[in-house]
Every structure is written in C-alpha cells, then in structure tokens.
Amino acid sequence: EDQVTQSPEALRLQEGESSSLNCSYTVSGLRGLFWYRQDPGKGPEFLFTLYSAGEEKEKERLKATLTKKESFLHITAPKPEDSATYLCAVQARENLIQGAQKLVFGQGTRLTINP
Amino acid sequence: DAGVIQSPRHEVTEMGQEVTLRCKPISGHNSLFWYRQTMMRGLELLIYFNNNVPIDDSGMPEDRFSAKMPNASFSTLKIQPSEPRDSAVYFCASSLSGLLYNEQFFGPGTRLTVL
C-alpha cells in the first residue's frame, strides 16, 4: 500500500530562518511526487511535481528535491506569508490506460513564520 | 480563467437529511476527483472519474455516499442519509490527465456540518 509520512507535524520559525520539511514515501513505482500549499479555509494549491530522483524545482523561496525514498521542501529566508500547511502526495505508476492516477497525501506540515 | 467551482461553500444539515455537493471542473480537464479532509484522517480520496467514467470508488466510505458525473462540466457527491461523522470539508479537484500532465487543481471546498 502506498504511504506518505511528513515531518515535522508542525514547525515554527522566525522570519529569515531557513529550514526543511521532510516527506518520506513508499510507493509501488513512483510516477510523480507533488507538493501543495494549503491556507486555512482554502483548497490545496499546487506547487511542484518531481518525477525522478535527483530532480530539483524552485519557486521563489521554496526548493523541492527528490530521492528514491524521500523529498525535501527547503524554505530559504521565509517570510510570514509563507505560513501555511504544506502537503506532499505521491502518484503510483499504474496502468496508464486508465488515465489519471490517484494521489496519496501525507498529513501535512503546519508551518508558522513569526515576524 | 475560472478554477474549480464548488457549491455550496458551507452546508449545515440535520442527521438523516440528504446532502448534495456540486462541482464544476476546469474547462478542458478530463479527470475529476472528490476528496474529504478531516483533522483526524487528513485528505482522503473518495472517488475519481476519467472522461466522466468512475475509475476508482474504493474510498467511498459507505453505500450512503454516491457520486455522478453526467457530463464533462458537472459532478455531484450525494450523502443520503447524512450522519454527524460525515462532518468534514469536501474538496473537488480536476486535472488534464495524460502521460505528461498530472497536476490536480483543487476547488475551495464545501464545509459540511451534520448536527
């Protein structure tokens, strides 16, 4: 069974204090690993997709990396507006004839950036 | 360009009543997903459709839950009869699915409270 574990559950940082969020996964053949951001009262917002070990993607102060067992979301010099819950999800490489494949989500990391 | 549209945004009902949640996916997307989010269980996939056809409904908790997609621009999730444990935020997401594209885009959600 595909599984995603995120750590820590919650993280509180000072503005400008860089850190990393972890996403460990087990999946029967990874097709893609996805990072989403969710603000309170809103739906998850897509950030990145990573497809193969060694791949990296960046967006503003965020950088996502991928290995064969885990992914990291690095946050450099965060600002209060980066406060949100960050969700990681995996998609298995199943029968592509079926089309879209489901995502399995982790529980998320709740990030708070204090000014 | 409009994103995924869900209605209603909030629903309060009494135990035993029928509840219908509605979703309009992003125009041109061919896959639609229904999720439920609670503090205890996180984000769970209930059912998903490809080209209006249900592909995997293994996440639907009970026979009280049913989903339909009569055309490419509309889907419903129905709960009959509703119970207090169904209280959660229900999200609809859509994607343009194929070999290259897999990102799912979420709607704002429907917060359901069953008294």
Short mmCIF file of C-alpha atoms in Angstrom, two decimals:
data_model
loop_
_atom_site.label_atom_id
_atom_site.label_comp_id
_atom_site.label_asym_id
_atom_site.label_seq_id
_atom_site.Cartn_x
_atom_site.Cartn_y
_atom_site.Cartn_z
CA GLU A 1 0.00 0.00 0.00
CA ASP A 2 1.30 3.44 -0.95
CA GLN A 3 2.20 5.54 2.07
CA VAL A 4 3.39 9.09 2.74
CA THR A 5 4.76 10.38 6.06
CA GLN A 6 5.55 14.03 6.61
CA SER A 7 7.68 15.51 9.37
CA PRO A 8 7.58 17.51 11.47
CA GLU A 9 3.83 17.85 12.06
CA ALA A 10 4.32 21.49 12.94
CA LEU A 11 7.24 23.90 12.62
CA ARG A 12 7.57 27.41 13.95
CA LEU A 13 10.36 29.63 12.56
CA GLN A 14 11.44 33.20 12.84
CA GLU A 15 11.33 35.31 9.70
CA GLY A 16 14.54 34.69 7.75
CA GLU A 17 15.28 31.38 9.48
CA SER A 18 15.75 28.74 6.77
CA SER A 19 14.64 25.13 7.28
CA SER A 20 13.44 21.97 5.52
CA LEU A 21 10.29 19.88 5.56
CA ASN A 22 10.51 16.13 5.01
CA CYS A 23 8.28 13.77 3.04
CA SER A 24 9.08 10.05 3.22
CA TYR A 25 7.22 7.72 0.90
CA THR A 26 6.73 4.13 -0.11
CA VAL A 27 5.06 3.50 -3.44
CA SER A 28 4.92 0.69 -5.96
CA GLY A 29 6.72 2.52 -8.71
CA LEU A 30 6.74 6.31 -8.40
CA ARG A 31 5.19 8.24 -11.24
CA GLY A 32 5.33 11.62 -9.54
CA LEU A 33 5.67 13.36 -6.18
CA PHE A 34 3.64 16.50 -5.64
CA TRP A 35 3.90 19.39 -3.19
CA TYR A 36 0.89 21.53 -2.34
CA ARG A 37 0.36 24.52 -0.09
CA GLN A 38 -2.90 24.90 1.84
CA ASP A 39 -4.01 28.08 3.58
CA PRO A 40 -6.74 27.94 6.26
CA GLY A 41 -10.21 27.68 4.75
CA LYS A 42 -8.91 27.10 1.23
CA GLY A 43 -8.19 24.20 -1.08
CA PRO A 44 -4.65 22.90 -1.64
CA GLU A 45 -2.66 24.96 -4.13
CA PHE A 46 -0.27 23.13 -6.46
CA LEU A 47 3.43 23.97 -6.06
CA PHE A 48 5.69 21.36 -7.68
CA THR A 49 5.84 17.97 -9.37
CA LEU A 50 9.01 15.87 -9.20
CA TYR A 51 9.37 12.77 -11.34
CA SER A 52 12.80 11.25 -10.77
CA ALA A 53 15.47 11.01 -8.08
CA GLY A 54 17.89 13.91 -8.25
CA GLU A 55 15.34 16.30 -9.70
CA GLU A 56 15.00 19.76 -8.14
CA LYS A 57 12.48 22.55 -8.66
CA GLU A 58 12.39 26.09 -7.30
CA LYS A 59 9.78 28.77 -6.83
CA GLU A 60 10.65 31.97 -5.03
CA ARG A 61 11.87 30.94 -1.54
CA LEU A 62 10.93 27.27 -1.98
CA LYS A 63 13.01 24.45 -3.43
CA ALA A 64 11.85 20.84 -3.68
CA THR A 65 14.22 17.90 -4.05
CA LEU A 66 13.64 14.19 -4.56
CA THR A 67 15.49 10.98 -3.69
CA LYS A 68 14.34 7.38 -4.07
CA LYS A 69 12.81 7.38 -0.60
CA GLU A 70 12.02 10.97 0.34
CA SER A 71 11.52 14.53 -0.74
CA PHE A 72 12.50 17.75 0.95
CA LEU A 73 10.93 21.16 0.72
CA HIS A 74 13.60 23.70 1.56
CA ILE A 75 12.46 27.14 2.63
CA THR A 76 15.09 29.86 2.40
CA ALA A 77 14.73 33.10 4.36
CA PRO A 78 10.98 32.61 4.87
CA LYS A 79 8.51 35.42 5.32
CA PRO A 80 5.27 35.45 7.36
CA GLU A 81 3.26 34.98 4.15
CA ASP A 82 4.90 31.55 3.75
CA SER A 83 2.89 30.37 6.77
CA ALA A 84 0.62 27.54 5.63
CA THR A 85 0.23 23.78 5.73
CA TYR A 86 2.44 22.04 3.18
CA LEU A 87 1.16 18.75 1.80
CA CYS A 88 3.12 16.06 -0.01
CA ALA A 89 1.49 13.44 -2.23
CA VAL A 90 2.64 10.52 -4.38
CA GLN A 91 1.24 9.05 -7.53
CA ALA A 92 1.99 5.46 -8.47
CA ARG A 93 2.98 4.28 -11.93
CA GLU A 94 -0.03 2.09 -12.60
CA ASN A 95 -1.87 1.11 -15.73
CA LEU A 96 -1.63 4.26 -17.81
CA ILE A 97 -4.56 3.17 -19.95
CA GLN A 98 -6.77 4.20 -17.08
CA GLY A 99 -5.61 7.78 -17.41
CA ALA A 100 -5.31 9.87 -14.30
CA GLN A 101 -3.94 8.15 -11.26
CA LYS A 102 -4.90 8.98 -7.74
CA LEU A 103 -2.75 10.89 -5.28
CA VAL A 104 -1.98 9.60 -1.79
CA PHE A 105 -1.42 12.51 0.59
CA GLY A 106 0.60 12.84 3.76
CA GLN A 107 -0.83 14.52 6.86
CA GLY A 108 1.00 17.76 6.14
CA THR A 109 3.40 20.05 7.98
CA ARG A 110 1.91 23.17 9.51
CA LEU A 111 4.48 25.94 9.08
CA THR A 112 4.32 29.21 11.02
CA ILE A 113 6.71 32.06 10.31
CA ASN A 114 6.88 34.68 13.04
CA PRO A 115 7.79 38.26 12.08
CA ASP B 1 -9.64 31.61 -16.21
CA ALA B 2 -12.04 30.16 -13.64
CA GLY B 3 -10.74 27.46 -11.39
CA VAL B 4 -12.69 24.54 -9.97
CA ILE B 5 -16.05 25.74 -8.70
CA GLN B 6 -17.83 24.11 -5.78
CA SER B 7 -21.20 24.76 -4.22
CA PRO B 8 -22.38 25.30 -1.63
CA ARG B 9 -19.36 26.63 0.29
CA HIS B 10 -20.99 25.81 3.60
CA GLU B 11 -23.76 23.36 4.43
CA VAL B 12 -25.36 22.74 7.80
CA THR B 13 -27.91 19.97 7.98
CA GLU B 14 -29.51 17.60 10.42
CA MET B 15 -28.76 13.93 10.75
CA GLY B 16 -30.79 11.86 8.31
CA GLN B 17 -31.13 14.57 5.68
CA GLU B 18 -29.88 14.23 2.11
CA VAL B 19 -26.90 16.37 1.16
CA THR B 20 -25.76 17.13 -2.39
CA LEU B 21 -22.42 18.75 -3.12
CA ARG B 22 -21.68 20.13 -6.57
CA CYS B 23 -18.54 20.64 -8.62
CA LYS B 24 -17.68 22.25 -11.92
CA PRO B 25 -14.16 21.25 -13.08
CA ILE B 26 -11.76 23.43 -15.03
CA SER B 27 -12.85 23.59 -18.66
CA GLY B 28 -10.92 21.07 -20.77
CA HIS B 29 -9.88 18.87 -17.87
CA ASN B 30 -10.80 15.21 -18.29
CA SER B 31 -10.34 13.87 -14.76
CA LEU B 32 -12.27 14.76 -11.63
CA PHE B 33 -11.58 13.79 -8.03
CA TRP B 34 -13.63 14.02 -4.82
CA TYR B 35 -11.71 14.27 -1.52
CA ARG B 36 -12.69 14.57 2.13
CA GLN B 37 -10.49 16.35 4.70
CA THR B 38 -10.69 15.98 8.48
CA MET B 39 -8.22 16.71 11.25
CA MET B 40 -8.02 13.05 12.19
CA ARG B 41 -7.66 11.45 8.75
CA GLY B 42 -6.23 14.26 6.63
CA LEU B 43 -7.05 14.40 2.93
CA GLU B 44 -8.66 11.21 1.64
CA LEU B 45 -9.64 10.37 -1.92
CA LEU B 46 -13.26 9.24 -2.15
CA ILE B 47 -13.73 8.62 -5.88
CA TYR B 48 -12.35 9.76 -9.22
CA PHE B 49 -13.58 9.89 -12.80
CA ASN B 50 -11.78 9.82 -16.15
CA ASN B 51 -13.76 11.13 -19.11
CA ASN B 52 -16.92 11.05 -16.97
CA VAL B 53 -16.47 7.36 -16.08
CA PRO B 54 -15.88 6.34 -12.44
CA ILE B 55 -12.50 4.63 -12.20
CA ASP B 56 -11.93 4.01 -8.50
CA ASP B 57 -14.56 4.39 -5.78
CA SER B 58 -12.75 2.34 -3.16
CA GLY B 59 -12.50 5.40 -0.92
CA MET B 60 -16.25 5.89 -0.68
CA PRO B 61 -16.96 5.10 2.97
CA GLU B 62 -20.40 3.53 2.71
CA ASP B 63 -23.39 3.00 0.48
CA ARG B 64 -24.75 6.25 1.84
CA PHE B 65 -22.27 8.01 -0.44
CA SER B 66 -22.74 8.22 -4.19
CA ALA B 67 -21.18 10.32 -6.94
CA LYS B 68 -22.14 11.05 -10.51
CA MET B 69 -20.62 12.85 -13.45
CA PRO B 70 -23.32 13.24 -16.11
CA ASN B 71 -21.12 15.38 -18.36
CA ALA B 72 -17.63 16.85 -18.58
CA SER B 73 -18.57 20.04 -16.76
CA PHE B 74 -20.51 18.83 -13.74
CA SER B 75 -20.30 16.33 -10.91
CA THR B 76 -22.25 15.68 -7.71
CA LEU B 77 -21.46 13.93 -4.46
CA LYS B 78 -24.53 12.85 -2.54
CA ILE B 79 -24.84 11.64 1.03
CA GLN B 80 -28.13 10.02 1.98
CA PRO B 81 -28.84 9.78 4.87
CA SER B 82 -26.22 12.07 6.41
CA GLU B 83 -24.67 11.36 9.82
CA PRO B 84 -22.65 13.57 12.24
CA ARG B 85 -19.46 11.65 11.38
CA ASP B 86 -19.77 12.88 7.80
CA SER B 87 -18.91 16.39 9.00
CA ALA B 88 -15.76 17.42 7.10
CA VAL B 89 -14.52 19.63 4.29
CA TYR B 90 -15.17 18.08 0.88
CA PHE B 91 -12.92 19.07 -2.00
CA CYS B 92 -13.30 18.56 -5.69
CA ALA B 93 -10.20 18.61 -7.92
CA SER B 94 -9.66 18.29 -11.65
CA SER B 95 -6.73 17.55 -13.92
CA LEU B 96 -5.80 17.24 -17.56
CA SER B 97 -4.53 13.71 -17.46
CA GLY B 98 -2.08 12.07 -19.76
CA LEU B 99 1.49 10.92 -19.95
CA LEU B 100 2.87 14.38 -19.22
CA TYR B 101 0.27 16.14 -17.13
CA ASN B 102 -0.92 15.03 -13.72
CA GLU B 103 -1.29 18.09 -11.56
CA GLN B 104 -4.63 18.26 -9.78
CA PHE B 105 -6.21 21.65 -9.14
CA PHE B 106 -8.49 21.93 -6.16
CA GLY B 107 -11.67 23.88 -5.57
CA PRO B 108 -12.31 25.95 -2.44
CA GLY B 109 -14.18 23.11 -0.74
CA THR B 110 -17.58 22.63 0.90
CA ARG B 111 -17.61 22.65 4.70
CA LEU B 112 -20.31 20.20 5.76
CA THR B 113 -21.69 20.12 9.29
CA VAL B 114 -24.19 17.42 10.20
CA LEU B 115 -25.95 18.06 13.51
#
